[in-house]
Amino acid sequence: MSVRRFFKEDLLNDIVRIRPDELAPSLGAVVLAIGEGSVEREEPPYYKPSVFFKLTHPSGNFMSVLKSVVMALGSGSVASIFLNLDMGSGKTHLLTLLLHLFASYNIAPEQLSGYLDDYKSRTSYSESLADRTVVFAFDLRTPRLATRYLKLTERLLSKLGSLRAAELVRKAYEEGGLPSAKELAESIDKDINLLILMDELHYAATLGDEEDRRTVAEVVKFVLDLVNYRRALGGPSGIAVVVASARRDFSRWLEVRDLLDPRFRNLIEGFIDQMQRIESTAQTKWLSLDEAKRILERRLDLRTGEFDKVFHKSLDKFIERVVKADTDVPQAHHLRSLIKAMAIYALEAYRASDSRVTPARFTEDVIDVLLPGSEQAIGYKSIYGAIADSLKSSARREEILLAINSIFSLTITGAPEKLVEMVRVAKTRTPPRDIPVVKEVELREILKVYGLADSMINEVVEALDTVHPNIHRISLAGGDHGYFVVPIASVLAIFRKMISDEYKVLMEDPTKLAERISDDLLQLEHSDDFLELRAVDSLQELEKKPHSPDKFYAYIYVNKGLLTQLSEEKQTKDSSFNIMKRDAEKFLERKGAHNLVIVLPRITKEALDGKARSLAADGAASYVINEYIAPLEKGRDQDEVARKLLEIELSDLKAEMGRRLSDALAALTSSMRSVFAEALYYTPRGVMSEPITIDIGRKEVKVYEIHRIIDTFRKNLGDVIADASRLLAEKVKQGRMILPSTNMAIEVVYRVIEGDLKINKPASFRVDEPRVEKLEGVEDRWIYIPPKVMKQIAESITKRVEDAFKDKYEVRKRLEGEKYTITLALITQQPKPIEIFPPLQPQPQPPTSPNPWEALNGLIDSLAKKGGMIWVKMEVNKESAERIKRYLSYIKDYIKESKEATQQTNRP
């Protein structure tokens, strides 16, 4: 009996011809087709309920989700479901099912008649519930169509009689935007349920461009606000939110989220977090073998129960390897790839008029279906082609190929960890349980389907030992043997595996990682005309070091003994960090210098993770270059097959190395960015601290010659350290104590002098001492101006004073040693300018009290010879504080000048 009586050849041809993607609906295409009649060529046309339901098996997973949606909508409660199964696991099919049950039914109920009984009996779904539900559906694989997707919602709202809400939606999409969530929540009739469907959430978030992410953010915020406002209003209606995201996209999100805009990242993660807080549904599960068979029956147009009559039981193992969660072929699209692969086997059996469909009807197309676009696919096809060529002259070619095909069908893998393990197994002959292996007894049963005698089967099995070096025979427990095919050395798989393994090993010893990070910090250094930055492992070495007032000094305090004491949260212990901080504060207090800054690092979990990823990629790349690339380029003796495989995947290996090492650079950058905690400054208010962060730009490893990739990578590592040093120096300059630019220094000093002159008193400044001034309008910020800068800006300041006062005053400048003094004299008609200090009084002049500064000068002079002590009492308030500081600076200048004069007088 031939399988021809079960299959339609045209249907099999159609499935084999199209891409796996076309074997599943596109939610966006279905939404547009229902909402606006925009029908794209789709095979099959899933927007038609008759086609869709005919191809849909109501699996337990589908029914569980539908039941949760129905329960939430029917009870007036709120529920959310996050489907994070992998590609091809039925997520979009499930969303399309919900779309048809609630949207298509409202628009064209007659098209669903005859398909609803199963869903009604198993989930309590009802037409009356659909009549009270409006659907919002967004396919974020195509986010820029978001406004067009709203046409379906507007059509449903109109159908349900919520005309004001429909008008809001219509105006929004006509203007190319989304409606106000608040207005829409208030305008939708309170007895109308909301069903929100969102597909491919993390796809556009990770693979889209900036415009895509902007649209995704708008849609997510709209949905979040709509749910919140609707919940706040209360009422009898329910809300159900079903969000789908491929597991691989979610994994990619975890890898790249730290590189994305923080606001966007927080919005997406906040959305998922809120959805999970209101989640009240059963967990989604992977398909069982039996459900997968029922789906295949529907898609291949078989009657219920016919699958096991047509397909050999050995294909059960093939099905399980494709659809299980830890699939052997992670590149496949699961159900879609499975449907196409089974159609290939069925079509080959149909053409040969076989009695059963078996793995022996394998073709190279199956490789492309299971491992699309992967380096493993190239390797397997190369091996398969070599085997087919070698059998051309064999008298048993067809029979041996049946066995070879079965081995390929049941053992090819796209899982790097299994591929590497299979390489090891090929050498050690000790296979783990999860390695894909075909037992000899299984091969014999498959060959019997084709009527081969036992003697012929024996010949075929014996030939397998010598047919090709990539077909491996190993001993199994119980005396049986097993077979598998594997590229001897998939260098790309080894590279990936090594990175993963080394990362795990490194993260198991966080203290050692912390020490490596400390070594990186000790390399930090930067110097320019006004700033010196370097790392120190002890503050003691700075105690006696001279510090010029003409420079700003920033020290990264890397106390390894304290820094590497980690808590359970994998960060420097609070107690250890506080000891470092107290030591730094005491040091600054002893020094009392405004131009010294201490930067305190702190090991964090993020820093450990980034360093581990950097080291793992470096080690794996070095190993691959030394063990595989160098021997290949130098023409050393090498297994011919291994050499060919390496040459085939060399370009992919080169690209992968570039990407992984670029990611490693990004990881080190992230590590360095997260390790700085605080900067401590000595200010006029004492030692003050503030958080300090730097933002290092992403670098990429450009791969031109693969053997030089490590040198390029390590040079870039050095550049990250240099960038971190430079950026940290810039941050330090702008902290509590600011190291200003020349223009800023001129502006600050001029403002002080201008203030003094405006209150009719002389103004002076020195150029042999640093100057510290309060930054106007900013709390707890001071400016440190080195003497070198004061010398550079002295003439600019005096020139600016002249320009500012020349219309009304004669500006008089006096330079005494390193001190500049500026006074103003009012310009009059008299031949000589009259100084306005002190101002002229009309005659007769009443007796006045003596100038306090002159009295103080006289008092000091009277005590100069006999000695004595002067106590000055000053009342300080908010208004007088800055003025008193300046008066004290005058006293300091006076004392200094008097001392210099006395020393000169006493000289012989």
PDB file of N, CA and C in Angstrom, residues 489-517:
ATOM      1  N   ALA A 489      35.624  19.424  13.259  1.00  0.00           N
ATOM      2  CA  ALA A 489      35.968  20.580  14.080  1.00  0.00           C
ATOM      3  C   ALA A 489      35.236  21.807  13.545  1.00  0.00           C
ATOM      4  N   SER A 490      34.087  22.076  14.106  1.00  0.00           N
ATOM      5  CA  SER A 490      33.405  23.325  13.772  1.00  0.00           C
ATOM      6  C   SER A 490      34.041  24.405  14.634  1.00  0.00           C
ATOM      7  N   VAL A 491      34.989  25.113  14.041  1.00  0.00           N
ATOM      8  CA  VAL A 491      35.762  26.091  14.801  1.00  0.00           C
ATOM      9  C   VAL A 491      34.847  27.181  15.363  1.00  0.00           C
ATOM     10  N   LEU A 492      33.845  27.536  14.589  1.00  0.00           N
ATOM     11  CA  LEU A 492      32.920  28.561  15.061  1.00  0.00           C
ATOM     12  C   LEU A 492      32.186  28.091  16.317  1.00  0.00           C
ATOM     13  N   ALA A 493      31.735  26.834  16.299  1.00  0.00           N
ATOM     14  CA  ALA A 493      31.050  26.295  17.471  1.00  0.00           C
ATOM     15  C   ALA A 493      31.998  26.232  18.665  1.00  0.00           C
ATOM     16  N   ILE A 494      33.245  25.822  18.413  1.00  0.00           N
ATOM     17  CA  ILE A 494      34.228  25.755  19.493  1.00  0.00           C
ATOM     18  C   ILE A 494      34.463  27.140  20.081  1.00  0.00           C
ATOM     19  N   PHE A 495      34.583  28.141  19.202  1.00  0.00           N
ATOM     20  CA  PHE A 495      34.793  29.519  19.653  1.00  0.00           C
ATOM     21  C   PHE A 495      33.656  29.978  20.560  1.00  0.00           C
ATOM     22  N   ARG A 496      32.428  29.729  20.114  1.00  0.00           N
ATOM     23  CA  ARG A 496      31.271  30.143  20.934  1.00  0.00           C
ATOM     24  C   ARG A 496      31.234  29.375  22.253  1.00  0.00           C
ATOM     25  N   LYS A 497      31.491  28.107  22.164  1.00  0.00           N
ATOM     26  CA  LYS A 497      31.448  27.268  23.366  1.00  0.00           C
ATOM     27  C   LYS A 497      32.506  27.712  24.372  1.00  0.00           C
ATOM     28  N   MET A 498      33.689  28.019  23.886  1.00  0.00           N
ATOM     29  CA  MET A 498      34.764  28.435  24.780  1.00  0.00           C
ATOM     30  C   MET A 498      34.413  29.739  25.492  1.00  0.00           C
ATOM     31  N   ILE A 499      33.801  30.658  24.767  1.00  0.00           N
ATOM     32  CA  ILE A 499      33.400  31.921  25.396  1.00  0.00           C
ATOM     33  C   ILE A 499      32.418  31.646  26.525  1.00  0.00           C
ATOM     34  N   SER A 500      31.422  30.814  26.234  1.00  0.00           N
ATOM     35  CA  SER A 500      30.407  30.499  27.241  1.00  0.00           C
ATOM     36  C   SER A 500      31.026  29.813  28.455  1.00  0.00           C
ATOM     37  N   ASP A 501      31.883  28.814  28.202  1.00  0.00           N
ATOM     38  CA  ASP A 501      32.477  28.066  29.308  1.00  0.00           C
ATOM     39  C   ASP A 501      33.411  28.933  30.140  1.00  0.00           C
ATOM     40  N   GLU A 502      34.247  29.718  29.460  1.00  0.00           N
ATOM     41  CA  GLU A 502      35.212  30.548  30.176  1.00  0.00           C
ATOM     42  C   GLU A 502      34.508  31.613  31.001  1.00  0.00           C
ATOM     43  N   TYR A 503      33.428  32.154  30.464  1.00  0.00           N
ATOM     44  CA  TYR A 503      32.654  33.161  31.210  1.00  0.00           C
ATOM     45  C   TYR A 503      32.119  32.558  32.516  1.00  0.00           C
ATOM     46  N   LYS A 504      31.574  31.352  32.421  1.00  0.00           N
ATOM     47  CA  LYS A 504      31.038  30.699  33.618  1.00  0.00           C
ATOM     48  C   LYS A 504      32.134  30.464  34.647  1.00  0.00           C
ATOM     49  N   VAL A 505      33.304  30.004  34.193  1.00  0.00           N
ATOM     50  CA  VAL A 505      34.422  29.749  35.109  1.00  0.00           C
ATOM     51  C   VAL A 505      34.857  31.043  35.793  1.00  0.00           C
ATOM     52  N   LEU A 506      34.969  32.112  35.013  1.00  0.00           N
ATOM     53  CA  LEU A 506      35.403  33.389  35.570  1.00  0.00           C
ATOM     54  C   LEU A 506      34.416  33.918  36.606  1.00  0.00           C
ATOM     55  N   MET A 507      33.127  33.798  36.315  1.00  0.00           N
ATOM     56  CA  MET A 507      32.118  34.326  37.231  1.00  0.00           C
ATOM     57  C   MET A 507      32.024  33.512  38.521  1.00  0.00           C
ATOM     58  N   GLU A 508      32.596  32.307  38.513  1.00  0.00           N
ATOM     59  CA  GLU A 508      32.604  31.495  39.731  1.00  0.00           C
ATOM     60  C   GLU A 508      33.656  31.967  40.742  1.00  0.00           C
ATOM     61  N   ASP A 509      34.571  32.827  40.300  1.00  0.00           N
ATOM     62  CA  ASP A 509      35.615  33.349  41.192  1.00  0.00           C
ATOM     63  C   ASP A 509      35.598  34.884  41.123  1.00  0.00           C
ATOM     64  N   PRO A 510      34.576  35.530  41.713  1.00  0.00           N
ATOM     65  CA  PRO A 510      34.443  36.985  41.584  1.00  0.00           C
ATOM     66  C   PRO A 510      35.596  37.759  42.221  1.00  0.00           C
ATOM     67  N   THR A 511      36.217  37.204  43.259  1.00  0.00           N
ATOM     68  CA  THR A 511      37.325  37.921  43.897  1.00  0.00           C
ATOM     69  C   THR A 511      38.501  38.061  42.934  1.00  0.00           C
ATOM     70  N   LYS A 512      38.784  37.001  42.204  1.00  0.00           N
ATOM     71  CA  LYS A 512      39.867  37.063  41.217  1.00  0.00           C
ATOM     72  C   LYS A 512      39.530  38.059  40.110  1.00  0.00           C
ATOM     73  N   LEU A 513      38.259  38.086  39.710  1.00  0.00           N
ATOM     74  CA  LEU A 513      37.827  39.066  38.715  1.00  0.00           C
ATOM     75  C   LEU A 513      37.998  40.487  39.245  1.00  0.00           C
ATOM     76  N   ALA A 514      37.642  40.674  40.514  1.00  0.00           N
ATOM     77  CA  ALA A 514      37.778  41.997  41.128  1.00  0.00           C
ATOM     78  C   ALA A 514      39.237  42.447  41.116  1.00  0.00           C
ATOM     79  N   GLU A 515      40.149  41.512  41.316  1.00  0.00           N
ATOM     80  CA  GLU A 515      41.577  41.850  41.272  1.00  0.00           C
ATOM     81  C   GLU A 515      41.997  42.256  39.865  1.00  0.00           C
ATOM     82  N   ARG A 516      41.436  41.591  38.865  1.00  0.00           N
ATOM     83  CA  ARG A 516      41.753  41.967  37.479  1.00  0.00           C
ATOM     84  C   ARG A 516      41.228  43.370  37.162  1.00  0.00           C
ATOM     85  N   ILE A 517      40.044  43.690  37.691  1.00  0.00           N
ATOM     86  CA  ILE A 517      39.491  45.034  37.495  1.00  0.00           C
ATOM     87  C   ILE A 517      40.385  46.059  38.197  1.00  0.00           C
TER      88      ILE A 517
END
